Coordinates of N, CA and C in Angstrom, one line a residue:
X16 N 0.8 -1.2 0.0 CA 0.0 0.0 0.0 C 0.9 1.2 0.0
X17 N 0.6 2.2 -0.9 CA 1.3 3.4 -0.9 C 0.7 4.4 0.0
X18 N 1.5 5.0 0.9 CA 0.9 6.0 1.8 C 1.9 7.1 1.9
X19 N 1.4 8.2 1.4 CA 2.3 9.4 1.3 C 1.9 10.4 2.5
X20 N 1.3 9.8 3.5 CA 0.8 10.6 4.6 C 2.1 11.0 5.5
X21 N 2.2 12.3 5.8 CA 3.4 12.7 6.6 C 3.2 12.2 8.0
X22 N 4.4 11.9 8.6 CA 4.4 11.4 10.0 C 3.9 12.6 10.9
X23 N 2.9 12.5 11.6 CA 2.4 13.6 12.4 C 1.9 13.1 13.7
X24 N 2.0 13.9 14.7 CA 1.6 13.5 16.1 C 0.1 13.7 16.1
X25 N -0.5 13.0 17.1 CA -2.0 13.1 17.3 C -2.4 14.6 17.4
X26 N -3.4 15.0 16.7 CA -3.8 16.4 16.8 C -5.3 16.4 17.3
X27 N -5.8 17.5 17.6 CA -7.2 17.6 18.0 C -8.1 17.5 16.9
X28 N -7.6 17.8 15.7 CA -8.5 17.8 14.5 C -8.4 16.5 13.7
X29 N -9.5 15.9 13.4 CA -9.4 14.7 12.6 C -9.0 15.0 11.1
X30 N -8.3 14.0 10.5 CA -7.9 14.1 9.1 C -9.1 14.0 8.2
X31 N -9.2 14.7 7.2 CA -10.3 14.6 6.2 C -9.7 14.2 4.9
X32 N -10.1 13.0 4.4 CA -9.7 12.5 3.2 C -10.7 12.5 2.1
X33 N -10.4 13.0 0.9 CA -11.3 13.2 -0.2 C -11.1 12.1 -1.2
X34 N -12.1 11.6 -1.9 CA -12.0 10.7 -3.0 C -11.5 11.5 -4.2
X35 N -11.1 10.8 -5.2 CA -10.6 11.6 -6.4 C -11.7 12.5 -7.0
X36 N -12.9 12.0 -7.0 CA -14.0 12.9 -7.5 C -14.2 14.1 -6.6
X37 N -14.2 13.9 -5.3 CA -14.3 15.0 -4.4 C -13.2 16.0 -4.5
X38 N -11.9 15.4 -4.6 CA -10.7 16.3 -4.7 C -10.8 17.1 -6.0
X39 N -11.2 16.5 -7.1 CA -11.3 17.2 -8.4 C -12.2 18.4 -8.3
X40 N -13.4 18.2 -7.6 CA -14.3 19.2 -7.5 C -13.8 20.3 -6.5
X41 N -13.2 19.9 -5.4 CA -12.8 20.8 -4.4 C -11.6 21.7 -4.9
X42 N -10.7 21.1 -5.5 CA -9.5 21.8 -6.0 C -9.7 22.4 -7.4
X43 N -10.8 22.1 -8.1 CA -11.1 22.6 -9.4 C -10.1 22.1 -10.5
X44 N -9.8 20.8 -10.4 CA -8.8 20.2 -11.3 C -9.5 19.0 -12.1
X45 N -8.9 18.8 -13.2 CA -9.3 17.6 -14.0 C -8.6 16.4 -13.4
X46 N -9.0 15.2 -13.8 CA -8.4 14.0 -13.4 C -6.9 13.9 -13.7
X47 N -6.5 14.4 -14.9 CA -5.1 14.4 -15.3 C -4.3 15.4 -14.5
X48 N -4.9 16.6 -14.2 CA -4.1 17.5 -13.4 C -4.0 17.0 -11.9
X49 N -5.0 16.3 -11.4 CA -4.9 15.7 -10.1 C -3.8 14.7 -10.1
X50 N -3.7 13.8 -11.1 CA -2.7 12.8 -11.2 C -1.3 13.5 -11.2
X51 N -1.1 14.5 -12.0 CA 0.2 15.2 -12.1 C 0.6 15.8 -10.7
X52 N -0.3 16.4 -10.0 CA 0.0 17.0 -8.7 C 0.3 15.9 -7.7
X53 N -0.3 14.8 -7.8 CA 0.0 13.6 -7.0 C 1.4 13.1 -7.3
X54 N 1.7 12.9 -8.5 CA 3.0 12.4 -8.9 C 4.2 13.4 -8.6
X55 N 3.9 14.7 -8.6 CA 4.9 15.7 -8.3 C 5.0 16.0 -6.8
X56 N 4.2 15.3 -6.0 CA 4.3 15.4 -4.6 C 3.6 16.7 -4.0
X57 N 2.7 17.3 -4.8 CA 2.1 18.5 -4.4 C 0.8 18.2 -3.5
X58 N 0.4 17.0 -3.5 CA -0.8 16.6 -2.7 C -0.4 15.4 -1.9
X59 N -0.9 15.4 -0.6 CA -0.7 14.3 0.3 C -1.8 13.3 -0.1
X60 N -1.4 12.0 -0.3 CA -2.4 11.0 -0.7 C -2.1 9.7 -0.1
X61 N -3.1 8.8 -0.1 CA -2.8 7.4 0.2 C -3.7 6.6 -0.8
X62 N -3.3 5.4 -1.0 CA -4.0 4.5 -1.9 C -4.6 3.4 -1.1
X63 N -5.9 3.2 -1.3 CA -6.6 2.1 -0.7 C -7.3 1.3 -1.8
X64 N -6.7 0.1 -2.0 CA -7.2 -0.7 -3.1 C -6.8 0.0 -4.4
X65 N -7.8 0.2 -5.2 CA -7.6 0.9 -6.5 C -7.9 2.4 -6.4
X66 N -8.3 2.9 -5.2 CA -8.7 4.3 -5.0 C -7.6 5.1 -4.4
X67 N -7.5 6.3 -4.8 CA -6.6 7.3 -4.2 C -7.4 8.2 -3.3
X68 N -6.9 8.5 -2.1 CA -7.6 9.4 -1.2 C -6.6 10.6 -1.0
X69 N -7.1 11.8 -1.0 CA -6.3 13.0 -0.8 C -6.6 13.7 0.5
X70 N -5.6 14.1 1.2 CA -5.7 14.7 2.5 C -6.1 16.2 2.3
X71 N -7.2 16.6 2.9 CA -7.6 18.0 2.9 C -7.1 18.6 4.1
X72 N -6.2 19.6 3.9 CA -5.6 20.3 5.0 C -6.3 21.6 5.2
X73 N -6.7 22.0 6.4 CA -7.4 23.3 6.6 C -6.4 24.4 6.3
X74 N -6.9 25.5 5.8 CA -6.1 26.7 5.6 C -5.6 27.2 7.0
X75 N -4.3 27.7 7.0 CA -3.8 28.1 8.2 C -2.8 27.1 8.8
X76 N -2.8 25.9 8.3 CA -1.8 24.9 8.8 C -0.6 24.8 7.9

């Protein structure tokens, strides 16, 4: 399993993971742009089975 999640200590806020469709809508990207950002390390992601999940980080962090 590929997990690009950064090592982080327990925080008060739960992590929010978006599916590819949710991430495309949230970030305003096409599937191809989302893939390129993932491959370039611009997005934190993890793979579960055949699905990629993207970490939504709140602004200000």
